[in-house]
Amino acid sequence: QVQLIESGGRMVQAGDSLRLSCTASALIFSGYAMGWFRQAPGAEREFVSAISWNSGSTSYTDSVKGRFTISRDDAKNTVYLQMNSLRPEDTGVYYCVRADTFRTIATTHQGDDWGQGTQVTVSS
């Protein structure tokens, strides 16, 4: 069974930084594109960032460009989302996602497998 486990979410103040982690079992990490989505209260889930299987390509939604950085460590089967200069509008549940292709996440904004999410709350 596919397992994606997110961690690192918590309540912070505007301007703070957080690093989210998503750990997957080895069989479902290497060779796959990974990404992050988020869902704010009362809103639809939205794409945040994606990274290709070899870290050669990354993508970000406009509102986080220059503030968030996605990375992966295949030796640890983990994908990270470093979030700096957090804003109240970054508040939401952040979901880790896996897909066969980078395009699936970055362009069509879909995923094949999803984690349960981790809550990020940014207070003003």
mmCIF file of C-alpha atoms in Angstrom:
data_model
loop_
_atom_site.group_PDB
_atom_site.id
_atom_site.type_symbol
_atom_site.label_atom_id
_atom_site.label_comp_id
_atom_site.label_asym_id
_atom_site.label_seq_id
_atom_site.Cartn_x
_atom_site.Cartn_y
_atom_site.Cartn_z
ATOM 1 C CA GLN A 1 0.000 0.000 0.000
ATOM 2 C CA VAL A 2 1.249 3.427 -0.922
ATOM 3 C CA GLN A 3 2.126 5.535 2.091
ATOM 4 C CA LEU A 4 3.029 9.207 2.057
ATOM 5 C CA ILE A 5 3.460 10.717 5.495
ATOM 6 C CA GLU A 6 3.720 14.473 5.915
ATOM 7 C CA SER A 7 5.160 16.246 8.937
ATOM 8 C CA GLY A 8 6.376 19.648 10.040
ATOM 9 C CA GLY A 9 3.185 21.646 10.024
ATOM 10 C CA ARG A 10 2.430 23.888 12.968
ATOM 11 C CA MET A 11 1.296 27.370 13.907
ATOM 12 C CA VAL A 12 3.756 30.169 13.192
ATOM 13 C CA GLN A 13 3.726 33.939 12.855
ATOM 14 C CA ALA A 14 3.870 35.876 9.619
ATOM 15 C CA GLY A 15 7.451 36.128 8.410
ATOM 16 C CA ASP A 16 8.524 32.866 10.000
ATOM 17 C CA SER A 17 9.884 29.814 8.225
ATOM 18 C CA LEU A 18 8.833 26.177 8.229
ATOM 19 C CA ARG A 19 10.088 23.049 6.548
ATOM 20 C CA LEU A 20 7.585 20.368 5.653
ATOM 21 C CA SER A 21 8.683 16.804 5.063
ATOM 22 C CA CYS A 22 7.013 13.930 3.275
ATOM 23 C CA THR A 23 8.400 10.463 3.684
ATOM 24 C CA ALA A 24 7.427 7.588 1.435
ATOM 25 C CA SER A 25 8.212 3.936 1.332
ATOM 26 C CA ALA A 26 11.162 3.161 -0.942
ATOM 27 C CA LEU A 27 9.102 1.352 -3.524
ATOM 28 C CA ILE A 28 7.008 4.411 -4.245
ATOM 29 C CA PHE A 29 9.555 7.216 -4.148
ATOM 30 C CA SER A 30 12.509 6.692 -6.411
ATOM 31 C CA GLY A 31 11.792 7.458 -10.027
ATOM 32 C CA TYR A 32 8.572 9.332 -9.345
ATOM 33 C CA ALA A 33 7.712 13.003 -9.432
ATOM 34 C CA MET A 34 6.671 14.473 -6.109
ATOM 35 C CA GLY A 35 4.806 17.592 -5.145
ATOM 36 C CA TRP A 36 2.831 19.616 -2.679
ATOM 37 C CA PHE A 37 -0.705 20.930 -2.710
ATOM 38 C CA ARG A 38 -2.565 22.892 -0.081
ATOM 39 C CA GLN A 39 -6.140 23.556 0.898
ATOM 40 C CA ALA A 40 -7.220 26.604 2.826
ATOM 41 C CA PRO A 41 -10.430 26.594 4.867
ATOM 42 C CA GLY A 42 -13.422 26.891 2.570
ATOM 43 C CA ALA A 43 -11.269 26.777 -0.546
ATOM 44 C CA GLU A 44 -10.402 24.207 -3.167
ATOM 45 C CA ARG A 45 -7.141 22.349 -3.012
ATOM 46 C CA GLU A 46 -4.457 24.122 -5.015
ATOM 47 C CA PHE A 47 -1.093 23.226 -6.489
ATOM 48 C CA VAL A 48 1.931 24.575 -4.642
ATOM 49 C CA SER A 49 5.062 22.948 -6.017
ATOM 50 C CA ALA A 50 6.462 19.960 -7.893
ATOM 51 C CA ILE A 51 9.821 18.305 -8.421
ATOM 52 C CA SER A 52 10.809 15.806 -11.056
ATOM 53 C CA TRP A 53 12.170 12.346 -10.323
ATOM 54 C CA ASN A 54 15.795 13.475 -10.689
ATOM 55 C CA SER A 55 15.365 17.004 -9.248
ATOM 56 C CA GLY A 56 16.068 18.367 -12.703
ATOM 57 C CA SER A 57 12.813 20.293 -12.891
ATOM 58 C CA THR A 58 10.832 22.208 -10.318
ATOM 59 C CA SER A 59 7.654 24.230 -10.499
ATOM 60 C CA TYR A 60 5.900 26.651 -8.171
ATOM 61 C CA THR A 61 2.621 28.450 -8.090
ATOM 62 C CA ASP A 62 3.132 32.176 -8.545
ATOM 63 C CA SER A 63 2.192 33.131 -4.995
ATOM 64 C CA VAL A 64 5.068 31.141 -3.467
ATOM 65 C CA LYS A 65 7.825 31.792 -5.998
ATOM 66 C CA GLY A 66 10.904 33.173 -4.287
ATOM 67 C CA ARG A 67 9.659 32.103 -0.871
ATOM 68 C CA PHE A 68 9.230 28.307 -1.082
ATOM 69 C CA THR A 69 11.774 25.728 -2.199
ATOM 70 C CA ILE A 70 11.053 22.091 -2.974
ATOM 71 C CA SER A 71 13.756 19.464 -2.746
ATOM 72 C CA ARG A 72 14.118 15.729 -2.395
ATOM 73 C CA ASP A 73 16.532 13.315 -0.808
ATOM 74 C CA ASP A 74 16.164 9.942 -2.437
ATOM 75 C CA ALA A 75 18.474 8.320 0.092
ATOM 76 C CA LYS A 76 15.911 9.237 2.752
ATOM 77 C CA ASN A 77 12.844 8.765 0.545
ATOM 78 C CA THR A 78 11.810 12.242 1.547
ATOM 79 C CA VAL A 79 10.617 15.359 -0.225
ATOM 80 C CA TYR A 80 10.809 18.717 1.493
ATOM 81 C CA LEU A 81 9.082 22.048 1.188
ATOM 82 C CA GLN A 82 11.075 24.885 2.713
ATOM 83 C CA MET A 83 8.718 27.781 3.317
ATOM 84 C CA ASN A 84 10.135 31.208 4.127
ATOM 85 C CA SER A 85 8.509 34.580 4.702
ATOM 86 C CA LEU A 86 5.230 32.896 5.505
ATOM 87 C CA ARG A 87 2.016 34.858 5.127
ATOM 88 C CA PRO A 88 -1.433 34.336 6.627
ATOM 89 C CA GLU A 89 -2.678 33.345 3.167
ATOM 90 C CA ASP A 90 -0.299 30.379 3.263
ATOM 91 C CA THR A 91 -2.496 28.853 5.958
ATOM 92 C CA GLY A 92 -3.968 25.485 5.063
ATOM 93 C CA VAL A 93 -3.537 21.755 5.039
ATOM 94 C CA TYR A 94 -0.505 20.796 2.979
ATOM 95 C CA TYR A 95 -0.630 17.518 1.093
ATOM 96 C CA CYS A 96 2.214 15.525 -0.373
ATOM 97 C CA VAL A 97 1.569 13.889 -3.724
ATOM 98 C CA ARG A 98 3.272 11.390 -5.985
ATOM 99 C CA ALA A 99 2.835 10.907 -9.695
ATOM 100 C CA ASP A 100 4.382 9.012 -12.559
ATOM 101 C CA THR A 101 5.327 12.202 -14.362
ATOM 102 C CA PHE A 102 6.344 15.735 -13.463
ATOM 103 C CA ARG A 103 3.757 17.055 -15.908
ATOM 104 C CA THR A 104 0.943 15.346 -14.041
ATOM 105 C CA ILE A 105 1.654 17.417 -10.964
ATOM 106 C CA ALA A 106 3.119 20.610 -12.379
ATOM 107 C CA THR A 107 0.842 21.109 -15.361
ATOM 108 C CA THR A 108 -2.368 19.158 -14.895
ATOM 109 C CA HIS A 109 -2.235 19.667 -11.129
ATOM 110 C CA GLN A 110 -3.123 16.111 -10.317
ATOM 111 C CA GLY A 111 -1.532 13.270 -8.431
ATOM 112 C CA ASP A 112 -1.687 9.509 -8.261
ATOM 113 C CA ASP A 113 -1.184 9.101 -4.529
ATOM 114 C CA TRP A 114 -1.798 11.496 -1.682
ATOM 115 C CA GLY A 115 -0.768 11.860 1.926
ATOM 116 C CA GLN A 116 -3.121 12.708 4.762
ATOM 117 C CA GLY A 117 -1.889 16.278 5.083
ATOM 118 C CA THR A 118 -0.251 18.459 7.688
ATOM 119 C CA GLN A 119 -1.733 21.683 9.030
ATOM 120 C CA VAL A 120 0.113 24.963 8.596
ATOM 121 C CA THR A 121 -1.327 28.012 10.312
ATOM 122 C CA VAL A 122 0.228 31.439 9.862
ATOM 123 C CA SER A 123 -0.978 34.147 12.200
ATOM 124 C CA SER A 124 -0.684 37.837 11.406
#
